[in-house]
Tab-separated table of C-alpha atoms in Angstrom:
chain	number	residue	atom	x	y	z
A	1	MET	CA	80.966	99.510	83.036
A	2	VAL	CA	81.505	97.792	86.389
A	3	THR	CA	82.422	100.266	89.123
A	4	ILE	CA	84.968	99.070	91.674
A	5	ARG	CA	84.008	100.338	95.123
A	6	VAL	CA	87.079	101.216	97.199
A	7	LEU	CA	87.771	102.018	100.847
A	8	VAL	CA	90.922	104.057	101.592
A	9	ALA	CA	92.410	103.781	105.098
A	10	ASP	CA	95.441	105.849	106.175
A	11	ASP	CA	96.092	107.846	109.323
A	12	GLN	CA	97.644	110.737	107.363
A	13	GLU	CA	95.091	113.072	105.825
A	14	ALA	CA	97.397	114.081	102.970
A	15	ALA	CA	97.949	110.425	102.051
A	16	ARG	CA	94.197	109.707	102.142
A	17	ASP	CA	93.509	112.688	99.899
A	18	ALA	CA	96.218	111.670	97.432
A	19	LEU	CA	94.967	108.089	97.218
A	20	ARG	CA	91.402	109.233	96.793
A	21	LEU	CA	92.387	111.701	94.068
A	22	ILE	CA	94.259	109.026	92.106
A	23	LEU	CA	91.546	106.385	92.379
A	24	ASP	CA	88.517	108.626	91.890
A	25	GLY	CA	90.114	109.883	88.692
A	26	GLU	CA	89.534	106.479	87.070
A	27	PRO	CA	86.224	105.897	85.276
A	28	ASP	CA	85.752	102.402	86.731
A	29	ILE	CA	86.769	103.150	90.337
A	30	GLU	CA	84.855	104.981	93.082
A	31	VAL	CA	86.174	105.691	96.581
A	32	VAL	CA	83.076	105.085	98.691
A	33	ALA	CA	84.663	105.541	102.133
A	34	VAL	CA	87.816	106.766	103.885
A	35	ALA	CA	89.155	105.945	107.349
A	36	ALA	CA	91.879	107.368	109.608
A	37	ASP	CA	92.519	104.203	111.646
A	38	GLY	CA	91.939	100.473	111.582
A	39	ALA	CA	88.835	100.480	113.744
A	40	GLU	CA	87.169	103.078	111.550
A	41	ALA	CA	88.203	101.111	108.473
A	42	VAL	CA	86.375	98.044	109.776
A	43	ARG	CA	83.258	100.080	110.599
A	44	GLN	CA	83.255	101.738	107.196
A	45	ALA	CA	83.787	98.421	105.422
A	46	LEU	CA	80.843	96.850	107.225
A	47	SER	CA	78.687	99.859	106.360
A	48	ARG	CA	79.778	100.682	102.805
A	49	ARG	CA	80.726	97.173	101.610
A	50	PRO	CA	83.670	98.082	99.356
A	51	ASP	CA	85.052	95.617	96.826
A	52	VAL	CA	88.649	96.594	97.611
A	53	ALA	CA	90.228	98.151	100.703
A	54	VAL	CA	93.490	100.084	100.259
A	55	MET	CA	94.974	100.044	103.748
A	56	ASP	CA	98.021	101.501	105.456
A	57	LEU	CA	99.539	98.997	107.873
A	58	ARG	CA	100.620	101.432	110.584
A	59	MET	CA	97.592	103.182	112.037
A	60	PRO	CA	96.391	104.098	115.551
A	61	GLN	CA	93.490	102.499	117.480
A	62	MET	CA	93.743	99.280	115.469
A	63	ASP	CA	96.680	98.611	113.157
A	64	GLY	CA	96.297	97.451	109.579
A	65	ILE	CA	97.019	93.793	110.346
A	66	ALA	CA	94.276	93.571	112.966
A	67	ALA	CA	91.877	95.362	110.627
A	68	ILE	CA	92.719	93.004	107.758
A	69	ARG	CA	92.146	90.013	110.011
A	70	ARG	CA	88.718	91.399	110.975
A	71	LEU	CA	87.795	92.132	107.369
A	72	SER	CA	88.854	88.655	106.239
A	73	ALA	CA	86.114	87.243	108.451
A	74	VAL	CA	83.434	89.373	106.761
A	75	GLU	CA	81.256	87.747	104.093
A	76	PRO	CA	81.751	88.838	101.406
A	77	ALA	CA	85.213	90.024	102.408
A	78	PRO	CA	86.742	92.988	100.583
A	79	ARG	CA	90.039	92.327	98.861
A	80	VAL	CA	92.719	94.165	100.825
A	81	LEU	CA	95.689	95.951	99.266
A	82	ALA	CA	98.204	96.688	102.037
A	83	LEU	CA	100.399	99.782	101.819
A	84	THR	CA	103.770	100.058	103.535
A	85	THR	CA	106.537	102.637	103.683
A	86	PHE	CA	109.362	100.123	103.915
A	87	ASP	CA	110.003	97.281	101.505
A	88	LEU	CA	110.997	94.963	104.367
A	89	ASP	CA	108.435	96.176	106.870
A	90	GLU	CA	107.885	93.487	109.513
A	91	TYR	CA	104.173	94.269	109.316
A	92	LEU	CA	103.964	93.168	105.718
A	93	PHE	CA	104.200	89.403	106.024
A	94	GLY	CA	101.747	89.523	108.914
A	95	ALA	CA	99.351	91.415	106.656
A	96	LEU	CA	99.592	88.784	103.934
A	97	ARG	CA	99.047	86.062	106.520
A	98	ALA	CA	96.045	87.950	107.902
A	99	GLY	CA	94.424	87.832	104.478
A	100	ALA	CA	95.719	90.740	102.388
A	101	ALA	CA	95.604	89.935	98.690
A	102	GLY	CA	98.598	92.107	97.847
A	103	PHE	CA	100.787	95.011	98.831
A	104	LEU	CA	102.456	98.083	97.407
A	105	LEU	CA	105.076	100.470	98.649
A	106	LYS	CA	103.570	103.862	99.429
A	107	ASP	CA	105.797	105.545	96.872
A	108	SER	CA	104.775	103.198	94.057
A	109	ASP	CA	103.761	104.707	90.759
A	110	PRO	CA	100.080	105.800	90.716
A	111	ASP	CA	99.503	103.638	87.642
A	112	LEU	CA	100.618	100.586	89.622
A	113	LEU	CA	98.158	101.484	92.404
A	114	VAL	CA	95.296	101.647	89.922
A	115	ALA	CA	96.401	98.391	88.284
A	116	ALA	CA	96.618	96.701	91.690
A	117	VAL	CA	93.062	97.706	92.604
A	118	ARG	CA	91.813	96.276	89.320
A	119	GLU	CA	93.827	93.081	89.760
A	120	LEU	CA	92.436	92.508	93.256
A	121	HIS	CA	88.910	93.164	92.060
A	122	GLN	CA	89.410	90.461	89.426
A	123	GLY	CA	90.329	87.976	92.153
A	124	ARG	CA	94.059	88.119	91.603
A	125	GLY	CA	96.822	89.243	93.933
A	126	LEU	CA	99.624	91.714	93.363
A	127	VAL	CA	102.885	92.263	95.197
A	128	ASP	CA	105.085	95.248	94.384
A	129	PRO	CA	107.567	93.905	91.808
A	130	GLN	CA	110.418	95.880	93.401
A	131	VAL	CA	110.651	93.499	96.326
A	132	THR	CA	108.544	90.401	95.662
A	133	GLY	CA	111.140	87.644	95.637
A	134	ARG	CA	113.453	88.758	98.408
A	135	LEU	CA	110.615	89.814	100.688
A	136	ILE	CA	108.655	86.580	100.450
A	137	SER	CA	111.745	84.392	100.779
A	138	ARG	CA	113.056	86.386	103.746
A	139	PHE	CA	109.882	86.267	105.788
A	140	ALA	CA	109.073	82.685	104.848
A	141	ALA	CA	112.547	81.666	106.023
A	142	LEU	CA	111.739	83.116	109.428
A	143	SER	CA	108.805	80.761	109.877
A	144	PRO	CA	109.412	77.451	108.070
A	145	ARG	CA	106.564	74.959	108.219
A	146	GLN	CA	106.285	71.242	107.636
A	147	ALA	CA	104.328	70.203	104.593
A	148	GLY	CA	100.746	69.229	105.373
A	149	PRO	CA	98.647	66.505	103.734
A	150	GLU	CA	97.174	69.055	101.323
A	151	LEU	CA	100.502	69.220	99.488
A	152	GLY	CA	100.016	65.580	98.481
A	153	LEU	CA	96.904	66.571	96.541
A	154	LEU	CA	98.995	68.349	93.917
A	155	THR	CA	99.971	66.562	90.729
A	156	PRO	CA	103.652	66.578	89.648
A	157	ARG	CA	102.837	69.265	87.073
A	158	GLU	CA	101.099	71.380	89.711
A	159	HIS	CA	104.195	71.074	91.915
A	160	ASP	CA	106.282	72.384	89.014
A	161	VAL	CA	103.919	75.297	88.397
A	162	LEU	CA	103.858	76.188	92.096
A	163	ARG	CA	107.668	76.289	92.287
A	164	LEU	CA	107.916	78.505	89.207
A	165	LEU	CA	105.114	80.758	90.435
A	166	ALA	CA	106.968	81.174	93.742
A	167	ARG	CA	110.063	82.293	91.840
A	168	GLY	CA	108.056	85.244	90.535
A	169	MET	CA	107.381	83.937	87.030
A	170	SER	CA	104.352	85.156	85.099
A	171	ASN	CA	101.889	82.715	83.533
A	172	GLY	CA	103.555	83.261	80.173
A	173	GLU	CA	107.007	82.486	81.560
A	174	ILE	CA	105.711	79.372	83.325
A	175	ALA	CA	104.074	78.233	80.094
A	176	ALA	CA	107.361	78.615	78.219
A	177	ALA	CA	109.337	76.811	80.934
A	178	CYS	CA	106.895	73.877	81.026
A	179	THR	CA	106.164	73.859	77.270
A	180	ILE	CA	102.422	74.190	77.806
A	181	GLU	CA	99.753	76.728	76.872
A	182	GLU	CA	99.258	79.826	79.028
A	183	GLY	CA	95.611	78.902	79.495
A	184	THR	CA	96.733	75.558	80.906
A	185	VAL	CA	98.934	77.388	83.405
A	186	LYS	CA	95.934	79.412	84.577
A	187	THR	CA	94.010	76.169	85.086
A	188	HIS	CA	96.881	74.693	87.104
A	189	VAL	CA	97.144	77.831	89.254
A	190	ASN	CA	93.424	77.785	90.006
A	191	ARG	CA	93.603	74.108	90.979
A	192	ILE	CA	96.644	74.758	93.196
A	193	LEU	CA	94.814	77.529	95.036
A	194	THR	CA	91.738	75.340	95.516
A	195	LYS	CA	93.665	72.277	96.722
A	196	LEU	CA	95.840	74.268	99.141
A	197	GLY	CA	92.967	76.441	100.384
A	198	LEU	CA	94.701	79.669	99.336
A	199	ARG	CA	93.172	82.900	98.065
A	200	THR	CA	95.725	84.318	95.621
A	201	ARG	CA	98.969	83.450	93.838
A	202	VAL	CA	100.713	85.730	96.344
A	203	HIS	CA	99.681	83.372	99.130
A	204	ALA	CA	100.701	80.413	96.973
A	205	ALA	CA	104.200	81.896	96.609
A	206	ILE	CA	104.448	82.379	100.374
A	207	TYR	CA	103.230	78.808	100.945
A	208	ALA	CA	105.893	77.437	98.595
A	209	HIS	CA	108.680	79.322	100.355
A	210	GLU	CA	107.414	78.414	103.821
A	211	HIS	CA	107.288	74.727	102.981
A	212	GLY	CA	110.731	74.572	101.422
A	213	LEU	CA	109.596	74.084	97.823
A	214	VAL	CA	111.874	76.876	96.627
A	215	PRO	CA	115.628	77.013	97.374
A	216	PRO	CA	116.609	80.022	99.560
A	217	GLY	CA	117.703	83.111	97.676
């Protein structure tokens, strides 16, 4: 069995202990390091080389966004799961922009935390389903961008898939909407990410909202 190596970073000791207890209780997950601030998280990541970093966004010394930005420059970079107390935390969109592969609310169900760690380890992203659509559309609306030449690389079908993905649809739902196989949707998503230079479908959803591919709301 593959063991997923995890770093837990949170400035509250009780929160660190709770996260570690949940994750270490899984047979395929091992917490290899903990950190109480962003600077320590970066040091531990460079030393212990975790696969996934579960990181609070509000920490002393160096906040989570700065730490995520530093870790994104590491090769190989750990996949970062950002944790936030508020579902519209202004730190959140900055964290996704800095390179986080997903985020959860701190009070999310423990099973969702475990699932998120596994999803990130598999190269996928995960955003807490409680707030995905309204959060991405709100923050993207605050920073609209003009479409770049990379958008012209997408085929008409890939444009359709990107719009549906940005609306929060699963691969199965996209397949049904486009009358294609789910495996074909996965191929389209992978090609979209490659052509747009994005890491996860979370970032693809943000890109679509930022560039006006999805109507507001």
